[in-house]
Amino acid sequence: MLPEIDLTDSASLPEGELCAFPTPDNGPEVLLARHQGQVHAFAARCPHYGAPLAKGKLVEGRIICPWHHACFQVADGTLCEPPALDDLPAFAVREADNRIWVQVPPAADRPADPNATPTAEVGGTLPPLEAASPADERTFVLIGGGAAGAFAAQTLRQEGFGGRIVVVSAEDAVPYDRTKLSKAYLAGKAKPAAMPLRTHGFYERHTVELLLAARATGLDLAKREVTFENRPPLHYDQLLLAPGGTPNLLPKLPGHDLPGVLPLRTQADADALLAATKDAKQVVIIGSSFIGMEAASSLLSEGRHVTVIAQEKVPFQRVLGPEIGAMFQALHQEKGVGFEVEAEVTALLGAAGHVTGVQLKSGRLLPADVVVLGVGVRPATDFLQAAFQLEKDGGLVVDAYLQAAPHVYAAGDIARFPLAATGQLTRIEHWRVAQQHGRVAARNMLGKQEKFVAAPFFWTQQYGKSLRYAGHAERWDEIIYHGDVAKQDFMAFYVLDEQIVAAASMNRDADMIYLAELLGQGRLPTPAALHEGMQWAAL
């Protein structure tokens, strides 16, 4: 039996609060939560990226991470929302004589590390997953080895599915954390071993088949069959389509295929970029997208100059608005990044079989040892053209249950789904949304009939500064600001038709937790109330 630790007095833990306390002899911190009078004890760090959960919030019986909004049931630490993959380790706790006592196992001294190997291999708490059962002869095929496919496979086993699960990926790698590519991985702070979401061993233990380097070429809805390049077809009883996106390569641009002109979508792309920029002095990034700007932050180093070419006046103008865009541009310029704004590329120039420069319509020529294409992605749905009437952008329309056709569901970058708040059909290329899609789609493949109702949430990090965004606003009538955008300490509320439809923030993590929750419930204050001075933190 583990020894009990006299952690703290009862008065140190008010109702509804999260508090972290050290343990003796430089032991691990323990997170305490008091909910409806009951005390609960957990590991103090989020199993996703190691965020201090004491800086999060306890909302309606759930512990919500302050960084990326992973969510855990306060009753037992069960994972209820990604991007974490694992339950929160829970410890035995009791309260007696106005003291709180806990039992902490030795493995609890391993805080989550975003650059470590997957938690499945270092003692993290895994959800209770089932393995395949010979009695269940069904086959569920998941096309896509990204966020949606990986989370769907995990969910199917958690929900007790005993049939065959096949995860099909066009990449020759186990599903990995794509969010690190343009950040820690490109900056050299995350190594290849830190990239997989789970190791091969995880999939083997739970009898999930990985079909890697497999490119789908077609779908026959009548036969329930997916065809592949150089592989036999796969029959399915239920199918999840989550192939993700394909980077735009500017095929009509002269010189687009020169060596040294590189996209950034896959780990192989990032490896190629790391090799190409090792000795590069001039790096030009075409596009001021989140990937482009994060890449600029990661590739900037001593002795290397980075220039971003943007079609807009400031980065993110159409997504976040001119004020926030100007703040990010100033942040990059302070670090030494150059900008060519409202610019158009007319050609990529080369010599001796390698890119050497970028020609702008203005006549300006930018020298370049490497050119990074950060001009967005398109849904990887070419193989679905015979089976579905796709949207103009290549997206696939689904209903509120993420169903595209009988026995067929879609998730992640390709899914155009109805936003719960407005009913508007929307396609969102966010990591956490893809994971949430994967979970809901998996449950519906099992007949649960669960609507997707979560408010979208994403984040970006540049030079250690994090912006968080909840909701979705393709357009807006106005933006209401609380705080100081230039000082990276603000909340921005996006208003459309007298309703708040989205919000962005920096340095307001706790407020953002509440906002995302209320946004999902349709309980946000009116724009008029915010204009009249209502302070968000007081809600």
Coordinates of C-alpha atoms in Angstrom, one line a residue:
M1 CA 0.0 0.0 0.0
L2 CA 1.3 3.5 -0.9
P3 CA 2.0 5.8 2.0
E4 CA -0.3 8.7 2.6
I5 CA 0.9 12.2 2.3
D6 CA -0.5 15.0 4.4
L7 CA -0.8 17.4 1.5
T8 CA -2.6 20.5 2.9
D9 CA -5.3 21.8 5.1
S10 CA -8.9 21.8 4.0
A11 CA -9.2 25.5 4.0
S12 CA -6.7 25.7 1.2
L13 CA -9.1 24.2 -1.3
P14 CA -12.3 26.3 -1.8
E15 CA -15.4 24.8 -3.5
G16 CA -15.0 24.8 -7.3
E17 CA -11.3 25.6 -7.3
L18 CA -8.3 23.8 -8.8
C19 CA -5.1 24.1 -6.7
A20 CA -1.7 22.4 -7.1
F21 CA 0.4 21.5 -4.1
P22 CA 4.0 20.1 -3.9
T23 CA 4.8 16.8 -2.2
P24 CA 7.7 16.3 0.2
D25 CA 11.3 15.7 -0.9
N26 CA 10.9 17.4 -4.2
G27 CA 8.1 15.0 -5.2
P28 CA 5.6 15.7 -7.9
E29 CA 2.9 18.3 -7.7
V30 CA -0.6 17.1 -7.0
L31 CA -3.7 18.8 -8.4
L32 CA -6.7 19.0 -6.0
A33 CA -10.2 19.9 -7.0
R34 CA -13.2 20.4 -4.8
H35 CA -16.5 19.7 -6.6
Q36 CA -19.8 19.6 -4.7
G37 CA -18.0 19.3 -1.5
Q38 CA -15.9 16.2 -2.6
V39 CA -12.1 16.4 -2.9
H40 CA -10.4 14.8 -5.9
A41 CA -6.7 14.4 -6.6
F42 CA -4.8 14.1 -9.9
A43 CA -1.5 14.6 -11.7
A44 CA -0.9 18.3 -11.9
R45 CA 0.0 18.5 -15.6
C46 CA -2.1 17.9 -18.6
P47 CA -1.1 14.7 -20.4
H48 CA -1.2 16.5 -23.7
Y49 CA 1.6 19.1 -23.6
G50 CA 2.2 19.4 -19.8
A51 CA 0.2 22.5 -19.1
P52 CA -0.3 23.3 -15.4
L53 CA -3.9 22.4 -14.8
A54 CA -4.2 24.6 -11.7
K55 CA -4.3 27.5 -14.2
G56 CA -7.3 25.9 -15.9
K57 CA -10.9 25.9 -14.7
L58 CA -13.4 23.5 -13.2
V59 CA -16.6 24.0 -15.3
E60 CA -19.7 21.9 -14.8
G61 CA -17.8 18.9 -13.4
R62 CA -15.0 19.0 -15.9
I63 CA -11.3 20.1 -15.6
I64 CA -10.4 22.1 -18.6
C65 CA -6.7 22.7 -19.6
P66 CA -5.7 26.3 -19.9
W67 CA -3.7 25.9 -23.1
H68 CA -5.5 23.7 -25.6
H69 CA -8.8 22.9 -23.7
A70 CA -8.3 19.2 -23.2
C71 CA -11.1 18.2 -20.8
F72 CA -11.3 15.6 -18.0
Q73 CA -14.1 14.5 -15.8
V74 CA -13.5 15.7 -12.2
A75 CA -15.1 12.5 -10.8
D76 CA -12.3 10.2 -12.0
G77 CA -10.0 12.0 -14.6
T78 CA -11.7 10.4 -17.6
L79 CA -10.8 12.2 -20.8
C80 CA -13.9 13.9 -22.4
E81 CA -12.3 16.2 -24.9
P82 CA -9.1 16.2 -26.9
P83 CA -6.4 17.2 -27.8
A84 CA -5.1 15.0 -24.9
L85 CA -5.3 11.3 -25.7
D86 CA -5.1 9.9 -22.2
D87 CA -7.1 10.1 -19.0
L88 CA -5.7 12.3 -16.3
P89 CA -4.0 10.1 -13.6
A90 CA -6.2 10.1 -10.5
F91 CA -4.9 9.4 -7.0
A92 CA -6.5 8.1 -3.8
V93 CA -7.5 11.0 -1.6
R94 CA -9.3 11.5 1.7
E95 CA -10.2 14.4 3.9
A96 CA -10.1 14.1 7.7
D97 CA -9.6 16.4 10.6
N98 CA -9.5 19.4 8.3
R99 CA -6.5 17.9 6.4
I100 CA -6.3 16.4 2.9
W101 CA -4.3 13.2 2.5
V102 CA -3.2 11.6 -0.9
Q103 CA -1.5 8.5 -2.1
V104 CA 0.8 9.3 -5.1
P105 CA 2.3 6.4 -7.1
P106 CA 5.9 6.6 -8.3
A107 CA 5.0 7.1 -11.9
A108 CA 3.3 10.4 -11.0
D109 CA 6.7 12.1 -11.0
R110 CA 6.7 12.0 -14.8
P111 CA 5.1 15.2 -16.0
A112 CA 3.9 15.4 -19.6
D113 CA 6.5 16.6 -22.0
P114 CA 5.5 17.7 -25.5
N115 CA 8.9 16.6 -26.9
A116 CA 8.9 13.2 -25.2
T117 CA 7.9 9.8 -26.6
P118 CA 4.2 9.0 -26.6
T119 CA 2.6 8.6 -23.2
A120 CA 1.7 5.0 -24.1
E121 CA 5.4 4.1 -23.7
V122 CA 6.4 6.1 -20.6
G123 CA 3.7 5.1 -18.2
G124 CA 0.9 7.6 -19.0
T125 CA -2.7 6.6 -18.2
L126 CA -4.3 5.0 -21.2
P127 CA -8.1 4.9 -21.6
P128 CA -9.6 1.4 -21.2
L129 CA -9.5 0.1 -24.7
E130 CA -10.9 -3.2 -26.0
A131 CA -9.2 -5.5 -28.5
A132 CA -10.8 -7.2 -31.5
S133 CA -13.2 -10.1 -30.9
P134 CA -13.6 -13.0 -33.4
A135 CA -17.3 -12.9 -32.8
D136 CA -17.6 -9.5 -34.4
E137 CA -17.1 -9.9 -38.2
R138 CA -17.6 -6.3 -39.1
T139 CA -14.8 -4.2 -40.7
F140 CA -14.5 -0.5 -40.1
V141 CA -12.2 1.3 -42.5
L142 CA -10.7 4.7 -41.5
I143 CA -9.2 6.6 -44.5
G144 CA -6.6 9.0 -43.1
G145 CA -3.9 8.6 -40.5
G146 CA -4.2 12.1 -39.1
A147 CA -6.0 13.5 -36.1
A148 CA -9.4 12.3 -37.0
G149 CA -8.5 8.8 -38.0
A150 CA -6.3 8.2 -35.0
F151 CA -8.8 9.4 -32.5
A152 CA -11.6 7.5 -34.2
A153 CA -9.7 4.3 -33.9
Q154 CA -9.1 4.9 -30.2
T155 CA -12.7 5.8 -29.7
L156 CA -14.0 2.7 -31.4
R157 CA -12.1 0.4 -29.1
Q158 CA -13.1 2.5 -26.0
E159 CA -16.7 2.1 -27.0
G160 CA -16.3 -1.7 -27.1
F161 CA -16.2 -2.3 -30.9
G162 CA -14.8 -5.8 -31.3
G163 CA -14.6 -5.9 -35.1
R164 CA -11.7 -5.2 -37.5
I165 CA -10.3 -1.7 -37.6
V166 CA -8.1 -0.6 -40.5
V167 CA -6.5 2.8 -40.5
V168 CA -5.3 3.7 -44.0
S169 CA -2.7 6.5 -44.4
A170 CA -1.1 7.8 -47.5
E171 CA 2.0 8.5 -45.4
D172 CA 4.6 5.9 -44.5
A173 CA 4.4 6.8 -40.8
V174 CA 2.2 6.0 -37.8
P175 CA -0.2 8.9 -37.0
Y176 CA 1.8 11.8 -35.6
D177 CA 1.3 15.2 -34.1
R178 CA 1.1 17.5 -37.2
T179 CA 0.8 20.6 -35.0
K180 CA 4.4 20.3 -34.1
L181 CA 5.7 20.4 -37.6
S182 CA 5.7 24.2 -38.2
K183 CA 6.6 24.9 -34.6
A184 CA 8.9 22.8 -32.4
Y185 CA 9.9 20.2 -35.1
L186 CA 11.0 22.8 -37.7
A187 CA 12.7 24.8 -34.9
G188 CA 14.7 21.7 -34.0
K189 CA 13.1 21.5 -30.5
A190 CA 11.1 18.3 -31.1
K191 CA 12.9 15.2 -32.4
P192 CA 11.4 12.5 -34.6
A193 CA 10.8 10.2 -31.6
A194 CA 8.5 12.8 -30.2
M195 CA 6.2 13.0 -33.2
P196 CA 4.0 9.8 -33.1
L197 CA 0.7 10.2 -31.3
R198 CA 1.0 6.5 -30.4
T199 CA 3.7 3.9 -31.2
H200 CA 3.3 0.8 -33.3
G201 CA 3.0 -1.2 -30.1
F202 CA -0.2 0.7 -29.1
Y203 CA -2.0 -0.3 -32.3
E204 CA -0.7 -3.9 -32.1
R205 CA -2.0 -4.2 -28.5
H206 CA -5.5 -3.0 -29.5
T207 CA -5.5 -4.9 -32.8
V208 CA -5.8 -1.8 -35.0
E209 CA -4.3 -2.4 -38.4
L210 CA -2.2 0.3 -39.9
L211 CA -2.2 0.3 -43.7
L212 CA 0.6 2.8 -44.5
A213 CA 1.8 4.3 -47.7
A214 CA -1.6 3.4 -49.2
R215 CA -3.2 5.8 -51.5
A216 CA -7.0 5.5 -52.1
T217 CA -8.0 5.9 -55.7
G218 CA -11.8 5.4 -55.6
L219 CA -14.9 4.6 -53.6
D220 CA -17.8 2.3 -54.7
L221 CA -20.8 3.2 -52.4
A222 CA -22.9 0.3 -53.7
K223 CA -20.3 -2.3 -53.1
R224 CA -19.0 -0.6 -49.9
E225 CA -15.5 -0.9 -51.3
V226 CA -12.5 1.4 -51.3
T227 CA -9.9 0.9 -54.1
F228 CA -6.2 1.7 -53.9
E229 CA -3.1 2.2 -56.0
N230 CA -1.2 -1.1 -56.2
R231 CA -3.3 -2.7 -53.5
P232 CA -6.4 -4.9 -53.4
P233 CA -9.7 -3.1 -52.5
L234 CA -11.1 -3.0 -49.0
H235 CA -14.6 -3.9 -48.1
Y236 CA -16.2 -1.9 -45.2
D237 CA -19.2 -2.2 -43.0
Q238 CA -18.7 1.4 -41.9
L239 CA -16.3 3.9 -43.5
L240 CA -14.7 7.1 -42.1
L241 CA -13.3 9.5 -44.7
A242 CA -10.6 11.7 -43.1
P243 CA -7.8 12.0 -45.6
G244 CA -6.9 15.5 -44.6
G245 CA -5.6 18.1 -47.0
T246 CA -3.1 18.4 -49.9
P247 CA -0.8 21.5 -50.0
N248 CA -1.3 24.0 -52.8
L249 CA 1.9 23.8 -55.0
L250 CA 1.1 26.7 -57.3
P251 CA 1.4 24.6 -60.5
K252 CA 0.8 27.5 -62.9
L253 CA 3.6 29.5 -61.4
P254 CA 6.8 29.4 -63.5
G255 CA 9.6 27.6 -61.6
H256 CA 7.2 26.0 -59.1
D257 CA 8.9 22.7 -59.5
L258 CA 12.5 23.9 -59.0
P259 CA 14.5 22.0 -56.3
G260 CA 14.4 24.1 -53.2
V261 CA 10.8 25.0 -53.6
L262 CA 9.1 23.1 -50.8
P263 CA 5.7 22.7 -49.2
L264 CA 5.1 22.0 -45.5
R265 CA 2.3 19.5 -44.7
T266 CA 3.9 16.2 -43.8
Q267 CA 6.8 15.1 -41.6
A268 CA 8.6 14.2 -44.7
D269 CA 8.1 17.8 -46.0
A270 CA 9.5 19.1 -42.7
D271 CA 12.5 16.8 -42.9
A272 CA 13.2 18.1 -46.4
L273 CA 12.9 21.7 -45.2
L274 CA 15.3 21.1 -42.3
A275 CA 17.8 19.6 -44.7
A276 CA 17.4 22.4 -47.3
T277 CA 17.6 25.2 -44.8
K278 CA 20.6 23.8 -42.9
D279 CA 23.1 26.1 -44.8
A280 CA 20.6 28.5 -46.3
K281 CA 21.0 32.2 -45.8
Q282 CA 17.9 33.5 -47.6
V283 CA 14.5 31.8 -47.0
V284 CA 11.4 33.2 -48.7
I285 CA 7.9 32.1 -47.5
I286 CA 5.1 32.6 -49.9
G287 CA 1.9 33.1 -48.0
S288 CA 1.1 34.6 -44.6
S289 CA -1.1 31.7 -43.4
F290 CA -0.7 30.2 -39.9
I291 CA 1.6 27.6 -41.4
G292 CA 3.6 30.2 -43.2
M293 CA 4.0 32.5 -40.2
E294 CA 4.7 29.7 -37.8
A295 CA 7.4 28.5 -40.2
A296 CA 8.9 32.0 -40.3
S297 CA 9.1 31.9 -36.5
S298 CA 10.7 28.5 -36.5
L299 CA 13.2 29.0 -39.4
L300 CA 14.5 32.4 -38.3
S301 CA 17.9 31.9 -36.8
E302 CA 21.3 33.7 -36.5
G303 CA 22.8 34.2 -39.9
R304 CA 19.5 33.4 -41.8
H305 CA 17.1 35.9 -43.2
V306 CA 13.5 35.1 -43.7
T307 CA 11.0 37.1 -45.8
V308 CA 7.3 36.5 -45.9
I309 CA 5.3 37.4 -49.0
A310 CA 1.7 38.3 -48.2
Q311 CA -1.2 39.1 -50.5
E312 CA -2.9 41.0 -47.7
K313 CA -1.8 44.3 -46.1
V314 CA -1.1 42.4 -42.9
P315 CA -1.0 38.7 -42.0
F316 CA -4.3 37.0 -41.0
Q317 CA -6.3 40.1 -42.0
R318 CA -9.2 38.0 -43.3
V319 CA -9.1 35.6 -40.4
L320 CA -8.4 37.7 -37.4
G321 CA -8.7 41.3 -38.5
P322 CA -6.2 44.1 -39.3
E323 CA -5.3 45.0 -35.7
I324 CA -4.3 41.5 -34.7
G325 CA -2.6 41.0 -38.0
A326 CA -0.6 44.2 -37.5
M327 CA 0.5 43.0 -34.1
F328 CA 1.8 39.7 -35.4
Q329 CA 3.6 41.4 -38.2
A330 CA 5.3 43.8 -35.8
L331 CA 6.2 40.8 -33.6
H332 CA 7.9 39.1 -36.5
Q333 CA 9.6 42.3 -37.7
E334 CA 11.1 42.9 -34.2
K335 CA 12.7 39.4 -34.6
G336 CA 14.1 40.3 -38.0
V337 CA 11.6 38.8 -40.4
G338 CA 11.1 40.9 -43.6
F339 CA 7.7 41.4 -45.3
E340 CA 6.5 42.0 -48.8
V341 CA 2.8 42.9 -48.4
E342 CA 0.0 43.2 -50.9
A343 CA 2.5 41.4 -53.2
E344 CA 2.0 39.0 -56.1
V345 CA 4.6 36.4 -57.1
T346 CA 5.0 36.1 -60.9
A347 CA 7.9 33.6 -61.2
L348 CA 10.4 31.5 -59.2
L349 CA 13.9 31.8 -60.7
G350 CA 16.6 29.3 -60.7
A351 CA 20.2 28.5 -61.7
A352 CA 22.2 25.3 -61.9
G353 CA 19.0 23.4 -61.2
H354 CA 18.0 25.1 -58.0
V355 CA 15.8 28.0 -56.9
T356 CA 17.7 31.3 -56.6
G357 CA 15.0 34.0 -56.3
V358 CA 11.4 35.1 -56.3
Q359 CA 10.2 37.6 -58.8
L360 CA 7.4 39.9 -57.7
K361 CA 4.9 41.7 -59.9
S362 CA 6.2 45.0 -58.6
G363 CA 9.5 44.2 -60.3
R364 CA 11.3 43.4 -57.0
L365 CA 13.5 40.3 -57.0
L366 CA 14.1 38.5 -53.7
P367 CA 17.1 36.2 -53.4
A368 CA 16.2 32.8 -52.1
D369 CA 18.1 29.7 -51.2
V370 CA 14.9 28.0 -50.2
V371 CA 11.2 28.9 -50.9
V372 CA 8.5 27.6 -48.6
L373 CA 5.0 27.3 -50.0
G374 CA 2.6 28.4 -47.3
V375 CA -0.4 29.1 -49.4
G376 CA -2.9 26.7 -47.8
V377 CA -4.2 23.3 -48.6
R378 CA -7.2 21.8 -50.4
P379 CA -9.2 18.7 -49.3
A380 CA -7.6 15.5 -50.4
T381 CA -10.8 14.3 -52.0
D382 CA -9.9 13.6 -55.7
F383 CA -10.6 9.9 -55.2
L384 CA -14.1 10.7 -54.1
Q385 CA -15.2 12.6 -57.3
A386 CA -17.1 9.6 -58.8
A387 CA -18.9 8.8 -55.5
F388 CA -20.0 12.3 -54.4
Q389 CA -20.9 15.7 -55.6
L390 CA -18.1 17.6 -54.0
E391 CA -18.1 21.3 -53.1
K392 CA -16.1 23.8 -55.3
D393 CA -13.3 23.7 -52.8
G394 CA -13.2 19.9 -52.7
G395 CA -15.1 19.6 -49.4
L396 CA -17.7 16.9 -48.7
V397 CA -21.0 17.9 -47.1
V398 CA -22.1 16.0 -44.1
D399 CA -25.1 16.3 -41.7
A400 CA -25.0 17.1 -38.0
Y401 CA -24.0 13.5 -37.3
L402 CA -21.0 13.8 -39.7
Q403 CA -22.7 11.3 -42.1
A404 CA -22.1 11.8 -45.8
A405 CA -24.0 8.7 -47.1
P406 CA -25.3 5.4 -45.7
H407 CA -22.5 3.7 -43.8
V408 CA -20.1 6.6 -44.7
Y409 CA -18.9 9.4 -42.4
A410 CA -16.4 12.2 -43.0
A411 CA -14.3 14.2 -40.5
G412 CA -11.5 16.7 -40.3
D413 CA -10.3 19.0 -43.2
I414 CA -12.7 17.6 -45.8
A415 CA -16.0 17.7 -43.9
R416 CA -18.3 20.6 -44.5
F417 CA -20.6 20.3 -41.5
P418 CA -23.3 22.5 -39.9
L419 CA -22.0 24.6 -37.0
A420 CA -24.2 23.9 -34.0
A421 CA -24.5 27.6 -33.1
T422 CA -25.8 28.8 -36.5
G423 CA -26.5 25.8 -38.7
Q424 CA -24.1 27.3 -41.3
L425 CA -22.2 24.7 -43.3
T426 CA -18.6 25.2 -42.6
R427 CA -15.3 23.4 -43.3
I428 CA -12.6 23.9 -40.7
E429 CA -8.9 22.9 -40.9
H430 CA -8.2 22.7 -37.2
W431 CA -6.4 19.9 -35.4
R432 CA -8.7 19.7 -32.4
V433 CA -11.8 19.9 -34.5
A434 CA -10.5 16.9 -36.5
Q435 CA -10.0 14.9 -33.3
Q436 CA -13.5 15.8 -32.1
H437 CA -14.9 14.9 -35.4
G438 CA -13.1 11.5 -35.2
R439 CA -14.6 10.8 -31.8
V440 CA -18.2 11.7 -32.8
A441 CA -18.0 10.0 -36.1
A442 CA -16.7 6.8 -34.5
R443 CA -19.6 6.8 -32.0
N444 CA -22.1 7.3 -34.8
M445 CA -20.5 4.5 -36.8
L446 CA -21.6 2.4 -33.8
G447 CA -25.2 3.7 -34.0
K448 CA -25.0 6.3 -31.2
Q449 CA -26.7 9.1 -33.2
E450 CA -24.7 11.9 -31.6
K451 CA -24.7 15.4 -33.1
F452 CA -21.5 17.4 -33.4
V453 CA -22.1 20.4 -31.2
A454 CA -18.7 21.6 -30.0
A455 CA -17.5 25.1 -30.6
P456 CA -14.4 25.1 -32.8
F457 CA -11.1 26.0 -31.0
F458 CA -7.6 26.4 -32.3
W459 CA -4.3 28.0 -31.3
T460 CA -1.1 29.3 -32.9
Q461 CA 2.2 29.9 -31.2
Q462 CA 4.9 32.2 -32.6
Y463 CA 8.1 33.2 -30.7
G464 CA 6.5 31.7 -27.5
K465 CA 3.4 33.9 -27.8
S466 CA 0.1 32.0 -28.1
L467 CA -3.1 33.1 -29.6
R468 CA -6.3 31.1 -28.9
Y469 CA -9.4 31.3 -31.0
A470 CA -12.9 29.9 -30.4
G471 CA -15.9 29.8 -32.7
H472 CA -15.8 30.6 -36.4
A473 CA -16.2 33.9 -38.3
E474 CA -15.7 33.9 -42.0
R475 CA -16.9 37.5 -41.9
W476 CA -18.0 40.0 -39.3
D477 CA -19.7 43.4 -38.9
E478 CA -17.3 44.5 -36.1
I479 CA -14.7 43.4 -33.6
I480 CA -15.0 44.5 -30.0
Y481 CA -11.7 44.6 -28.2
H482 CA -11.0 44.3 -24.4
G483 CA -7.4 44.9 -23.5
D484 CA -4.4 46.0 -25.6
V485 CA -3.8 44.1 -28.8
A486 CA -0.3 45.7 -29.3
K487 CA 0.8 44.4 -25.9
Q488 CA -0.5 40.9 -26.7
D489 CA -3.0 41.0 -23.8
F490 CA -6.6 41.2 -25.1
M491 CA -9.9 39.6 -25.9
A492 CA -11.4 40.2 -29.4
F493 CA -15.1 39.5 -30.0
Y494 CA -16.2 39.0 -33.6
V495 CA -19.8 40.2 -34.1
L496 CA -22.1 39.2 -36.9
D497 CA -25.8 40.2 -37.1
E498 CA -25.7 41.4 -33.5
Q499 CA -24.3 38.1 -32.2
I500 CA -20.8 37.1 -31.0
V501 CA -19.8 34.3 -33.3
A502 CA -16.1 34.0 -32.4
A503 CA -13.4 35.3 -30.1
A504 CA -9.6 35.5 -30.1
S505 CA -7.3 36.1 -27.2
M506 CA -3.8 36.4 -25.9
N507 CA -2.8 36.1 -22.2
R508 CA -6.4 35.5 -21.2
D509 CA -6.5 31.7 -21.0
A510 CA -9.0 31.4 -18.1
D511 CA -11.4 33.8 -19.8
M512 CA -11.1 31.9 -23.0
I513 CA -12.2 28.7 -21.3
Y514 CA -15.4 30.3 -20.1
L515 CA -16.0 31.9 -23.5
A516 CA -15.6 28.7 -25.4
E517 CA -18.0 26.9 -23.1
L518 CA -20.7 29.6 -23.3
L519 CA -20.2 29.9 -27.1
G520 CA -20.9 26.2 -27.4
Q521 CA -24.1 26.7 -25.3
G522 CA -25.2 29.9 -27.1
R523 CA -25.1 31.9 -23.9
L524 CA -22.7 34.7 -24.7
P525 CA -23.6 38.3 -23.7
T526 CA -24.8 40.7 -26.3
P527 CA -22.4 43.0 -28.2
A528 CA -24.2 45.9 -26.6
A529 CA -23.3 44.7 -23.1
L530 CA -19.7 44.5 -24.1
H531 CA -19.8 47.9 -25.6
E532 CA -21.3 49.3 -22.4
G533 CA -18.2 48.1 -20.4
M534 CA -19.1 44.6 -19.3
Q535 CA -15.9 43.0 -18.3
W536 CA -15.5 39.5 -19.6
A537 CA -13.7 38.3 -16.5
A538 CA -16.7 39.2 -14.3
L539 CA -19.0 36.8 -16.1

